[in-house]
Coordinates of C-alpha atoms in Angstrom, one line a residue:
M30 CA 15.0 33.6 8.9
N31 CA 12.1 32.4 11.0
H32 CA 12.4 28.9 9.4
L33 CA 16.2 28.8 10.3
L34 CA 15.5 30.0 13.8
N35 CA 12.8 27.4 14.3
S36 CA 15.2 24.7 13.0
Q37 CA 17.9 25.8 15.4
M38 CA 15.5 25.8 18.3
K39 CA 14.3 22.3 17.4
S40 CA 17.9 21.0 17.2
M41 CA 18.7 22.5 20.7
R42 CA 15.6 21.0 22.1
F43 CA 16.5 17.6 20.7
I44 CA 19.9 17.8 22.3
I45 CA 18.2 18.5 25.7
F46 CA 15.9 15.6 24.9
L47 CA 18.8 13.3 24.4
M48 CA 20.2 14.3 27.8
I49 CA 16.9 13.7 29.5
C50 CA 16.6 10.2 27.8
A51 CA 20.2 9.4 29.0
A52 CA 19.4 10.4 32.5
S53 CA 16.1 8.5 32.7
G54 CA 17.3 5.4 30.9
H55 CA 20.9 4.7 32.0
A56 CA 22.7 6.7 34.5
Q57 CA 26.1 6.0 32.9
S58 CA 25.0 5.8 29.3
S59 CA 24.2 8.5 26.7
A60 CA 21.2 8.2 24.4
I61 CA 21.4 7.4 20.7
G62 CA 19.6 10.0 18.7
Y63 CA 17.9 9.6 15.4
H64 CA 16.5 12.3 13.2
V65 CA 14.3 10.9 10.5
D66 CA 13.7 13.3 7.6
L67 CA 10.5 12.6 5.7
S68 CA 10.3 16.0 4.1
K69 CA 10.7 14.8 0.5
P70 CA 8.6 11.6 0.2
A71 CA 8.1 12.0 -3.5
S72 CA 11.8 11.2 -4.0
G73 CA 11.1 7.7 -2.6
Q74 CA 13.8 8.2 -0.1
I75 CA 14.2 8.9 3.6
T76 CA 17.3 10.4 5.3
I77 CA 18.3 9.4 8.8
S78 CA 20.9 11.2 10.9
M79 CA 22.1 9.2 13.9
T80 CA 23.7 11.1 16.8
I81 CA 26.2 9.3 19.1
E82 CA 27.5 11.0 22.3
D83 CA 30.7 10.2 24.1
F84 CA 31.7 7.4 21.7
K85 CA 35.2 6.3 22.8
D86 CA 35.8 2.9 21.0
T87 CA 38.6 2.8 18.5
A88 CA 36.6 0.6 16.2
A89 CA 33.0 1.1 15.2
T90 CA 30.7 -1.2 13.2
F91 CA 27.3 -0.1 12.0
F92 CA 24.6 -2.6 11.2
M93 CA 21.2 -2.6 9.5
P94 CA 19.0 -5.5 10.7
A95 CA 18.9 -8.6 8.5
W96 CA 15.4 -9.6 9.6
S97 CA 12.4 -8.3 11.5
P98 CA 10.7 -9.6 14.7
G99 CA 7.4 -11.2 13.8
D100 CA 8.3 -12.1 10.3
Y101 CA 11.8 -13.7 10.9
I102 CA 12.6 -14.3 7.2
V103 CA 16.0 -12.8 6.3
S104 CA 15.5 -9.8 4.1
N105 CA 18.8 -7.9 4.6
F106 CA 17.4 -4.4 5.0
G107 CA 20.9 -2.9 4.5
Q108 CA 20.6 -3.5 0.8
W109 CA 18.2 -0.5 0.5
V110 CA 20.7 1.9 2.1
V111 CA 21.8 4.3 -0.7
H112 CA 24.6 6.2 1.0
L113 CA 26.2 6.2 4.4
E114 CA 28.7 8.6 5.9
A115 CA 30.2 9.0 9.3
L116 CA 31.2 12.4 10.8
S117 CA 33.6 13.4 13.5
D118 CA 33.1 16.0 16.3
R119 CA 34.6 18.5 13.8
N120 CA 31.9 17.6 11.2
E121 CA 34.6 15.9 9.1
S122 CA 34.0 12.7 7.2
L123 CA 35.5 9.6 8.6
P124 CA 36.6 6.6 6.5
V125 CA 33.7 4.1 6.0
K126 CA 34.0 0.6 4.4
R127 CA 31.0 -1.5 3.5
R128 CA 31.7 -5.1 4.6
S129 CA 28.4 -6.7 3.5
L130 CA 24.8 -5.9 2.7
N131 CA 24.1 -5.0 6.4
E132 CA 27.6 -4.1 7.8
W133 CA 29.9 -1.0 7.6
T134 CA 33.1 -0.3 9.5
I135 CA 34.2 3.2 10.5
S136 CA 37.8 4.2 11.0
G137 CA 38.8 6.9 13.4
S138 CA 35.8 6.1 15.4
S139 CA 36.9 7.6 18.7
Q140 CA 35.9 10.9 17.1
L141 CA 32.6 9.6 15.8
T142 CA 29.6 11.8 16.6
S143 CA 27.1 11.1 13.9
I144 CA 26.2 8.7 11.0
R145 CA 24.0 9.8 8.1
Y146 CA 22.4 7.5 5.6
T147 CA 19.6 7.4 3.1
I148 CA 17.2 4.5 2.6
R149 CA 15.0 3.8 -0.5
D150 CA 11.4 2.6 -0.9
I151 CA 11.4 -1.2 -0.8
P152 CA 9.3 -2.7 -3.7
E153 CA 7.0 -5.4 -2.3
D154 CA 8.1 -7.9 -4.9
S155 CA 11.8 -7.5 -4.1
C156 CA 11.9 -10.0 -1.3
A157 CA 9.8 -12.8 0.3
S158 CA 8.9 -10.7 3.4
M159 CA 5.3 -9.4 3.9
A160 CA 4.6 -5.9 2.8
T161 CA 4.1 -5.0 6.5
T162 CA 7.7 -6.0 7.2
L163 CA 9.1 -3.5 4.6
N164 CA 8.5 0.2 4.0
E165 CA 6.4 2.3 1.6
I166 CA 7.6 5.8 0.6
K167 CA 5.5 7.8 -1.8
K168 CA 4.3 11.4 -2.2
D169 CA 1.3 11.2 0.1
L170 CA 2.3 8.4 2.5
V171 CA 5.3 7.0 4.3
Y172 CA 5.0 3.7 6.2
A173 CA 8.0 2.0 7.7
N174 CA 8.6 -1.1 9.7
A175 CA 11.3 0.2 12.0
P176 CA 14.1 -2.4 11.1
T177 CA 14.0 -0.9 7.5
V178 CA 14.9 2.5 8.9
F179 CA 17.0 2.3 12.1
G180 CA 20.5 0.9 12.2
Y181 CA 22.6 0.4 15.2
L182 CA 26.2 0.4 16.4
K183 CA 27.8 -2.8 17.7
G184 CA 27.7 -2.8 21.5
Q185 CA 25.3 0.1 21.7
K186 CA 21.9 -1.6 21.5
D187 CA 21.2 -1.3 25.2
K188 CA 21.4 2.5 25.2
P189 CA 18.2 4.6 25.4
C190 CA 17.1 6.0 22.0
A191 CA 15.5 9.4 21.1
V192 CA 13.8 9.9 17.7
R193 CA 12.8 13.2 16.0
Y194 CA 10.8 13.3 12.8
T195 CA 10.5 16.0 10.2
V196 CA 7.4 15.7 8.0
P197 CA 5.9 17.8 5.2
D198 CA 3.4 20.6 6.1
Q199 CA -0.1 19.4 6.9
W200 CA 1.1 15.8 7.5
T201 CA 0.4 13.8 10.7
L202 CA 2.7 11.0 12.0
W203 CA 1.8 8.0 14.2
T204 CA 4.0 5.6 16.1
S205 CA 3.6 3.5 19.2
L206 CA 6.8 4.9 20.8
D207 CA 6.3 7.1 23.9
S208 CA 6.0 10.7 23.0
A209 CA 8.5 13.3 24.3
G210 CA 7.2 16.4 22.5
D211 CA 6.1 17.5 19.0
L212 CA 7.3 14.7 16.6
E213 CA 9.8 13.6 19.3
F214 CA 9.8 10.1 20.9
R215 CA 11.8 7.9 23.1
A216 CA 12.6 4.2 23.6
A217 CA 14.3 2.4 26.4
D218 CA 16.7 0.7 24.0
Y219 CA 17.1 -0.4 20.4
D220 CA 14.9 -3.5 20.8
E221 CA 12.0 -1.3 21.8
L222 CA 12.8 1.2 19.0
I223 CA 12.6 -1.3 16.1
D224 CA 9.5 -2.9 17.4
C225 CA 7.6 0.3 16.9
P226 CA 6.6 1.0 13.3
F227 CA 5.4 4.4 12.1
I228 CA 3.1 5.9 9.5
A229 CA 2.9 9.4 8.2
G230 CA 0.7 11.0 5.6
D231 CA -1.6 13.8 4.4
S232 CA -5.3 14.2 4.9
K233 CA -6.0 10.7 3.5
L234 CA -4.8 9.4 6.9
K235 CA -7.9 8.9 9.1
H236 CA -7.8 8.4 12.8
T237 CA -10.1 7.3 15.6
A238 CA -9.5 6.3 19.2
F239 CA -11.1 4.4 22.1
F240 CA -10.3 3.5 25.7
V241 CA -10.3 0.2 27.5
S242 CA -9.7 0.6 31.2
N243 CA -6.9 3.1 31.5
A244 CA -5.3 2.4 28.1
R245 CA -5.7 4.4 25.0
Y246 CA -6.1 2.7 21.6
D247 CA -5.4 4.7 18.4
M248 CA -6.5 3.4 15.0
V249 CA -5.0 5.0 11.9
V250 CA -6.2 4.1 8.5
H251 CA -4.9 4.8 5.0
S252 CA -7.3 3.7 2.3
E253 CA -8.1 4.3 -1.3
W254 CA -11.7 3.4 -0.4
D255 CA -14.1 4.7 2.3
I256 CA -13.6 2.4 5.3
P257 CA -16.0 2.5 8.3
L258 CA -13.6 3.4 11.0
D259 CA -16.2 3.0 13.7
S260 CA -16.9 -0.6 12.8
L261 CA -13.2 -1.5 12.7
A262 CA -12.7 0.2 16.0
D263 CA -15.6 -1.6 17.6
Y264 CA -14.3 -5.0 16.6
A265 CA -10.8 -4.1 17.8
Q266 CA -12.3 -2.8 21.1
K267 CA -14.1 -6.1 21.7
A268 CA -10.9 -8.1 21.1
A269 CA -9.0 -5.8 23.5
V270 CA -11.6 -6.0 26.2
Y271 CA -11.8 -9.8 26.1
Q272 CA -8.1 -10.5 25.9
T273 CA -7.0 -8.0 28.5
N274 CA -9.7 -9.4 30.8
F275 CA -8.5 -13.0 29.9
F276 CA -5.0 -12.2 31.2
D277 CA -6.2 -9.7 33.8
E278 CA -3.8 -7.1 32.7
T279 CA -3.1 -4.4 30.0
P280 CA 0.7 -4.5 29.4
F281 CA 0.8 -1.1 27.8
E282 CA -0.6 2.4 28.3
R283 CA -1.2 3.0 24.6
Y284 CA -1.7 0.7 21.6
L285 CA -1.7 1.6 17.9
F286 CA -3.5 -0.1 15.0
I287 CA -2.2 0.8 11.6
F288 CA -4.3 -0.2 8.5
N289 CA -3.3 0.3 4.9
F290 CA -6.0 -0.8 2.6
L291 CA -4.8 -1.1 -1.0
T292 CA -6.4 -2.3 -4.2
R293 CA -3.1 -3.2 -5.8
G294 CA -0.3 -5.6 -4.9
Q295 CA -0.3 -9.1 -3.7
Q296 CA 1.8 -9.3 -0.6
F297 CA -0.9 -8.4 1.9
G298 CA -0.4 -9.4 5.5
A299 CA -0.4 -8.4 9.2
L300 CA 2.5 -8.0 11.6
E301 CA 2.4 -7.8 15.4
H302 CA 4.5 -5.6 17.7
R303 CA 4.8 -5.1 21.4
N304 CA 2.1 -2.4 21.5
S305 CA 1.0 -2.0 18.0
S306 CA 0.0 -4.1 14.9
V307 CA 0.1 -3.3 11.2
Y308 CA -2.3 -4.5 8.5
F309 CA -1.8 -4.3 4.7
M310 CA -5.1 -5.6 3.2
Q311 CA -7.5 -5.3 0.3
P312 CA -10.5 -3.1 1.1
P313 CA -13.6 -5.1 2.0
V314 CA -16.0 -5.7 -1.0
H315 CA -19.1 -5.2 1.2
V316 CA -18.5 -2.9 4.2
K317 CA -21.8 -3.9 5.7
N318 CA -20.5 -7.4 6.3
L319 CA -17.3 -6.5 8.1
R320 CA -18.4 -8.4 11.2
R321 CA -18.4 -11.7 9.5
S322 CA -15.3 -10.9 7.3
I323 CA -11.7 -11.9 8.0
Y324 CA -10.8 -8.5 9.4
P325 CA -12.0 -8.9 13.0
L326 CA -10.4 -12.3 13.2
I327 CA -7.0 -11.0 12.0
I328 CA -7.2 -8.2 14.6
A329 CA -7.9 -10.7 17.3
H330 CA -4.9 -12.8 16.2
E331 CA -2.4 -9.9 16.1
F332 CA -3.6 -8.5 19.4
F333 CA -3.2 -11.9 21.1
H334 CA 0.5 -11.7 20.1
C335 CA 0.8 -9.0 22.8
W336 CA 1.2 -12.0 25.1
N337 CA 2.2 -14.8 22.8
P338 CA 5.2 -14.3 22.2
K339 CA 5.7 -10.6 23.1
R340 CA 5.1 -11.3 26.9
F341 CA 5.7 -14.9 27.6
T342 CA 8.3 -16.3 25.2
F343 CA 11.3 -18.5 24.6
H344 CA 14.9 -17.6 25.2
Q345 CA 15.5 -17.4 21.5
L346 CA 13.0 -14.5 21.2
K347 CA 14.3 -12.6 24.2
D348 CA 17.8 -11.3 23.2
F349 CA 17.9 -10.9 19.4
D350 CA 20.9 -11.1 17.2
Y351 CA 19.6 -9.0 14.2
Q352 CA 22.3 -10.4 12.0
D353 CA 21.6 -14.1 12.5
T354 CA 18.4 -16.0 11.8
V355 CA 16.1 -17.1 14.6
R356 CA 16.1 -20.8 15.1
L357 CA 13.1 -21.8 17.1
K358 CA 11.4 -25.3 17.2
H359 CA 8.1 -24.0 18.6
M360 CA 6.9 -21.4 16.0
W361 CA 3.9 -23.7 15.7
F362 CA 2.9 -22.8 19.2
I363 CA 3.4 -19.0 18.7
E364 CA 1.2 -18.9 15.5
G365 CA -1.0 -21.9 15.9
F366 CA -2.2 -21.3 19.4
T367 CA -2.5 -17.6 18.8
E368 CA -4.8 -18.5 15.8
Y369 CA -6.8 -20.8 18.0
Y370 CA -7.3 -18.0 20.6
A371 CA -8.2 -15.5 17.9
K372 CA -11.1 -17.8 16.9
L373 CA -12.0 -18.3 20.6
T374 CA -12.0 -14.5 21.0
M375 CA -14.5 -14.2 18.1
V376 CA -17.0 -16.7 19.6
R377 CA -16.5 -15.7 23.2
T378 CA -17.2 -12.0 22.4
G379 CA -20.3 -12.9 20.4
L380 CA -18.8 -11.6 17.1
W381 CA -19.3 -15.2 15.9
Q382 CA -22.1 -17.7 16.7
P383 CA -21.0 -21.1 17.9
Q384 CA -21.6 -22.6 14.5
D385 CA -19.3 -20.0 12.9
F386 CA -16.6 -21.2 15.2
L387 CA -17.3 -24.9 14.3
N388 CA -17.2 -23.9 10.6
E389 CA -13.8 -22.4 11.1
M390 CA -12.6 -25.6 12.9
S391 CA -14.0 -27.7 10.0
M392 CA -11.8 -25.8 7.6
L393 CA -8.8 -26.4 9.9
A394 CA -9.6 -30.1 10.0
Y395 CA -9.8 -30.2 6.2
Q396 CA -6.4 -28.4 5.9
R397 CA -4.6 -30.5 8.5
G398 CA -1.5 -32.1 7.1
L399 CA 1.4 -34.4 7.8
D400 CA 4.1 -31.8 8.3
N401 CA 6.8 -32.0 11.0
L402 CA 6.1 -28.6 12.5
E403 CA 9.3 -28.5 14.5
K404 CA 11.4 -28.8 11.4
L405 CA 9.4 -26.2 9.6
S406 CA 9.7 -23.9 12.6
L407 CA 13.4 -24.1 12.4
R408 CA 13.3 -22.8 8.8
A409 CA 11.4 -19.6 9.6
G410 CA 14.5 -17.5 8.8
E411 CA 14.7 -19.1 5.4
I412 CA 11.1 -19.5 4.3
G413 CA 9.2 -17.4 6.7
V414 CA 6.4 -18.7 8.9
A415 CA 4.8 -21.6 7.0
P416 CA 1.0 -21.4 6.6
V417 CA 0.6 -24.8 8.3
M418 CA 1.9 -23.1 11.5
Y419 CA -1.5 -21.4 11.6
T420 CA -3.8 -24.2 10.4
Q421 CA -2.2 -27.4 11.7
G422 CA -1.0 -25.4 14.7
A423 CA -4.5 -24.3 15.6
M424 CA -5.8 -27.9 15.2
I425 CA -3.1 -29.0 17.7
A426 CA -4.2 -26.3 20.1
F427 CA -7.8 -27.5 19.9
M428 CA -6.6 -31.1 20.4
F429 CA -4.4 -30.1 23.4
D430 CA -7.4 -28.2 24.9
V431 CA -9.8 -31.1 24.5
Y432 CA -7.2 -33.5 25.9
C433 CA -6.6 -31.4 29.0
R434 CA -10.3 -30.9 29.7
E435 CA -11.0 -34.6 29.3
K436 CA -8.1 -35.8 31.5
T437 CA -9.0 -33.3 34.3
G438 CA -12.8 -33.5 34.2
N439 CA -12.9 -30.1 32.6
R440 CA -11.0 -28.5 35.5
K441 CA -7.9 -27.5 33.4
S442 CA -7.6 -26.3 29.9
M443 CA -5.5 -24.3 27.5
D444 CA -7.0 -21.2 29.2
D445 CA -5.2 -22.2 32.4
I446 CA -1.9 -22.8 30.5
M447 CA -2.0 -19.4 28.8
V448 CA -2.7 -17.6 32.0
Y449 CA 0.0 -19.6 33.8
L450 CA 2.6 -18.7 31.2
N451 CA 1.8 -15.1 31.6
R452 CA 1.7 -15.1 35.4
K453 CA 4.8 -17.1 36.0
Y454 CA 7.1 -15.8 33.2
A455 CA 5.8 -12.6 31.6
R456 CA 5.0 -10.8 34.8
K457 CA 8.5 -11.7 36.1
N458 CA 10.1 -10.6 32.8
I459 CA 11.7 -14.0 32.3
S460 CA 11.7 -16.4 29.3
F461 CA 11.8 -20.2 29.2
D462 CA 13.9 -22.7 27.4
E463 CA 12.6 -24.8 24.5
K464 CA 13.6 -28.0 26.1
D465 CA 11.5 -27.2 29.2
F466 CA 8.4 -26.2 27.3
L467 CA 6.4 -29.4 27.5
G468 CA 7.3 -29.7 31.2
I469 CA 6.0 -26.2 31.7
L470 CA 2.7 -27.1 30.0
K471 CA 2.4 -30.1 32.4
E472 CA 3.1 -27.8 35.4
A473 CA 0.3 -25.5 34.3
S474 CA -2.3 -28.2 33.5
G475 CA -1.3 -31.3 35.4
V476 CA -1.5 -33.1 32.1
D477 CA 1.4 -34.7 30.2
L478 CA 1.1 -33.7 26.5
K479 CA 4.4 -35.3 25.4
S480 CA 2.7 -38.1 23.4
L481 CA 0.5 -35.8 21.5
H482 CA 3.4 -33.6 20.8
R483 CA 5.5 -36.5 19.6
N484 CA 2.9 -37.9 17.3
Y485 CA 1.3 -34.8 15.8
V486 CA 3.9 -32.0 16.1
R487 CA 7.2 -33.8 15.6
A488 CA 6.1 -36.9 13.7
K489 CA 4.2 -37.0 10.4
K490 CA 0.9 -38.4 11.8
L491 CA -2.5 -37.1 10.7
I492 CA -4.4 -35.5 13.6
P493 CA -7.4 -37.8 14.5
A494 CA -9.9 -35.0 14.1
K495 CA -13.0 -37.1 14.3
K496 CA -11.8 -38.6 17.6
Y497 CA -11.2 -35.2 19.3
F498 CA -14.3 -33.5 17.9
S499 CA -16.3 -36.4 19.4
K500 CA -14.6 -35.9 22.8
A501 CA -16.0 -32.3 22.6
G502 CA -19.6 -33.4 21.9
L503 CA -19.3 -32.8 18.2
I504 CA -20.1 -34.8 15.1
Y505 CA -17.4 -34.8 12.4
E506 CA -18.5 -35.7 8.9
E507 CA -16.5 -36.0 5.7
I508 CA -18.7 -35.5 2.7
Y509 CA -17.5 -36.6 -0.7
H510 CA -19.2 -34.8 -3.5
P511 CA -19.6 -36.2 -7.0
F512 CA -16.7 -35.7 -9.3
Y513 CA -18.2 -35.8 -12.8
G514 CA -15.1 -34.6 -14.7
W515 CA -16.8 -33.8 -18.0
N516 CA -17.0 -30.6 -19.9
F517 CA -19.8 -30.4 -22.4
D518 CA -20.6 -27.8 -25.1
V519 CA -23.1 -27.5 -27.9
D520 CA -21.7 -27.2 -31.4
D521 CA -23.2 -25.2 -34.3
N522 CA -25.5 -28.1 -35.1
N523 CA -26.9 -28.1 -31.6
Q524 CA -25.1 -31.4 -30.9
L525 CA -24.0 -31.9 -27.3
T526 CA -20.3 -32.7 -27.5
V527 CA -17.7 -33.7 -25.0
M528 CA -14.9 -31.1 -25.0
S529 CA -12.7 -32.6 -22.3
V530 CA -12.6 -35.1 -19.4
S531 CA -10.7 -35.0 -16.1
D532 CA -8.4 -37.8 -14.9
Q533 CA -9.8 -40.2 -12.2
S534 CA -13.3 -38.8 -12.6
T535 CA -16.7 -40.4 -13.4
A536 CA -16.1 -39.4 -17.1
T537 CA -12.9 -41.5 -17.3
A538 CA -14.4 -44.3 -15.3
I539 CA -17.1 -44.9 -17.9
E540 CA -14.6 -44.3 -20.7
L541 CA -16.1 -41.0 -22.0
Q542 CA -13.7 -39.3 -24.5
A543 CA -13.2 -35.8 -25.8
G544 CA -15.0 -35.5 -29.1
D545 CA -17.8 -37.9 -28.3
V546 CA -21.2 -36.6 -29.5
I547 CA -23.9 -37.4 -26.8
T548 CA -27.1 -38.7 -28.2
H549 CA -28.7 -39.9 -24.9
L550 CA -28.4 -39.0 -21.2
Q551 CA -30.0 -41.4 -18.7
K552 CA -31.7 -43.0 -21.7
K553 CA -33.3 -39.7 -22.7
P554 CA -32.6 -38.5 -26.2
I555 CA -30.8 -35.1 -26.5
P556 CA -33.3 -32.5 -27.7
A557 CA -32.5 -29.9 -30.3
D558 CA -33.2 -26.7 -28.4
L559 CA -30.7 -25.2 -26.0
D560 CA -33.2 -24.7 -23.1
S561 CA -34.1 -28.4 -23.1
I562 CA -30.5 -29.4 -23.2
R563 CA -29.7 -27.3 -20.2
A564 CA -32.6 -28.8 -18.3
I565 CA -31.3 -32.4 -18.9
L566 CA -27.7 -31.3 -17.9
E567 CA -29.1 -29.8 -14.6
Q568 CA -30.7 -33.1 -13.8
V569 CA -27.6 -35.1 -14.5
N570 CA -25.4 -32.7 -12.4
R571 CA -27.7 -33.5 -9.5
L572 CA -26.7 -37.1 -9.4
K573 CA -25.1 -38.3 -6.1
V574 CA -22.1 -40.5 -5.5
K575 CA -22.8 -44.1 -6.4
D576 CA -25.8 -43.2 -8.5
T577 CA -25.9 -44.8 -11.9
I578 CA -25.0 -42.7 -15.0
E579 CA -25.7 -43.9 -18.5
I580 CA -24.6 -42.0 -21.6
T581 CA -24.9 -43.0 -25.2
V582 CA -22.5 -41.4 -27.6
E583 CA -21.5 -41.4 -31.3
R584 CA -17.8 -42.1 -31.7
G585 CA -16.2 -42.7 -35.1
G586 CA -19.6 -43.3 -36.8
N587 CA -20.6 -45.9 -34.2
S588 CA -23.0 -45.7 -31.3
K589 CA -21.6 -46.6 -27.9
R590 CA -23.5 -47.0 -24.6
L591 CA -21.4 -46.0 -21.5
R592 CA -22.6 -46.9 -18.1
G593 CA -21.2 -46.8 -14.5
M594 CA -21.5 -45.2 -11.1
V595 CA -20.9 -41.6 -10.2
R596 CA -17.5 -41.4 -8.5
P597 CA -16.6 -39.2 -5.6
G598 CA -13.8 -36.6 -5.6
K599 CA -10.6 -37.2 -3.7
S600 CA -11.2 -34.3 -1.3
A601 CA -14.0 -34.3 1.2
E602 CA -16.0 -31.4 2.5
V603 CA -15.7 -31.4 6.3
K604 CA -18.7 -30.5 8.4
I605 CA -18.8 -30.2 12.2
R606 CA -22.0 -29.8 14.2
E607 CA -23.1 -30.3 17.8
N608 CA -24.2 -33.8 18.8
P609 CA -27.5 -33.5 20.6
D610 CA -27.0 -37.0 22.0
A611 CA -23.5 -36.4 23.4
E612 CA -22.8 -37.3 27.0
P613 CA -23.0 -34.5 29.6
D614 CA -19.2 -34.4 30.2
K615 CA -18.6 -34.0 26.5
K616 CA -21.1 -31.2 26.2
A617 CA -19.4 -29.6 29.2
I618 CA -16.1 -29.6 27.3
L619 CA -17.6 -27.9 24.3
D620 CA -19.4 -25.3 26.6
G621 CA -16.0 -24.6 28.3
I622 CA -14.3 -24.1 24.9
L623 CA -17.0 -21.8 23.6
N624 CA -17.7 -19.9 26.8
R625 CA -14.5 -20.2 28.9
K626 CA -16.3 -22.2 31.6
K627 CA -14.8 -25.0 33.8

């Protein structure tokens, strides 16, 4: 009896809550209510009851999103809806017809008051989306990216939303939505609702919090291993302090970090939201080295998305059509420039030393390719955000930064561009058109970047890394290591035998063949004991490119002397270091990049 009474009281309170949301959000618009029942997680299912007030349309169409902001690849979340029913004001079932994976039509909809549906756990190998884009429903944990849970009625997305959760006893639930009571939350509209993921679980869910200025930051961690929450929180706090100071604002009152550390699975990743971010990652092997691990860098990357593209953004990312793919030419800017600023965050906060930053840039230089980033950007809905958006995109950000600083005597930089975009567009809550983008960058910096964009974003030209590193007072080196290409082994008679050779290697250049028995290396006879053989092989494997190698082999009963130069591999190791003899203006550019100085 007490349980029933409590349930009735909660339902009545939720109705009042809906009325408050409607009054505060839209004077002439009733709120859409959602009750999310997580009480039976072991079933692998969640039940959602959607309440609609004063629905007068004669036709109703219910949708589940086809894709998720931040990931963009089409996943068709409606395919995991098990059952959907619509009810009238008399609690009678209304005719429902499924039109596609994500679409249902409801007849007699002028009497529509509620929609009830059940969703299933989404296996991470069932689609190409990141695990953070999906959901996970198991007996001790429920995580959900909101587009996998919340559907919407056509023409109703602008209405305020109210959400109430039911969870098992002793569970806690975390979401970045504004609280409106015990397990009750509100959103200004549907766009805000589905940009706020949630996680709920038992005692394995750990929590910590910190404050920066007047904003609260919560960090919730689910892990099969012991994770040092204080260290993770410290790195997140450093990123938050630096980036909010960089933009001179905190665009939220509360921010939520959700971490799910798993030892199984392969689709790990991170996903940004307007005031939260989610991380599905493998636990660190050595928790003492978290500072120099990838985790702080990923946090810095996802947090910078609070501005790019959540605050200043293109028209295409302002008013979403959740049934159609996003077609945006400048995904390289969103991900590449965010990655560049994640690395700058690391070095400018002291989490990295300058050489750590240069090592990261050397890896980007090594990975730079010949892709047309605009064409790849347009395919995000089909293939997701391609990895080169991050690597080649970050190299382009560095090149743009150096170019702006050089052309303006270090008075303008990418820093000025980012702050300008936020001040002129984000703070006025307006977006910009793709065709105006390069013009906007020129307004912000006074520098025309069209030629760089044409050559290295749109066209398939290799970024001249050496040239731009030199402009920043850096020495760029490509080091080609020896490519021996042989695989030796010792047979039962202690004979050193060639097991295999690699194509286009030193071994093939001197015509070494599998099956050859080596009698001499560098004119030294092969000894009979294994330790001496290992010593000779270690000496040979220390030869450098263009050193002479001489090997005598027995082949088909004949002795054959093979001689030639050690060949380099096709891929170079890239190293970048400061040039102590660089001109003062070039040193100033590097100092500005590392320390945000002009």
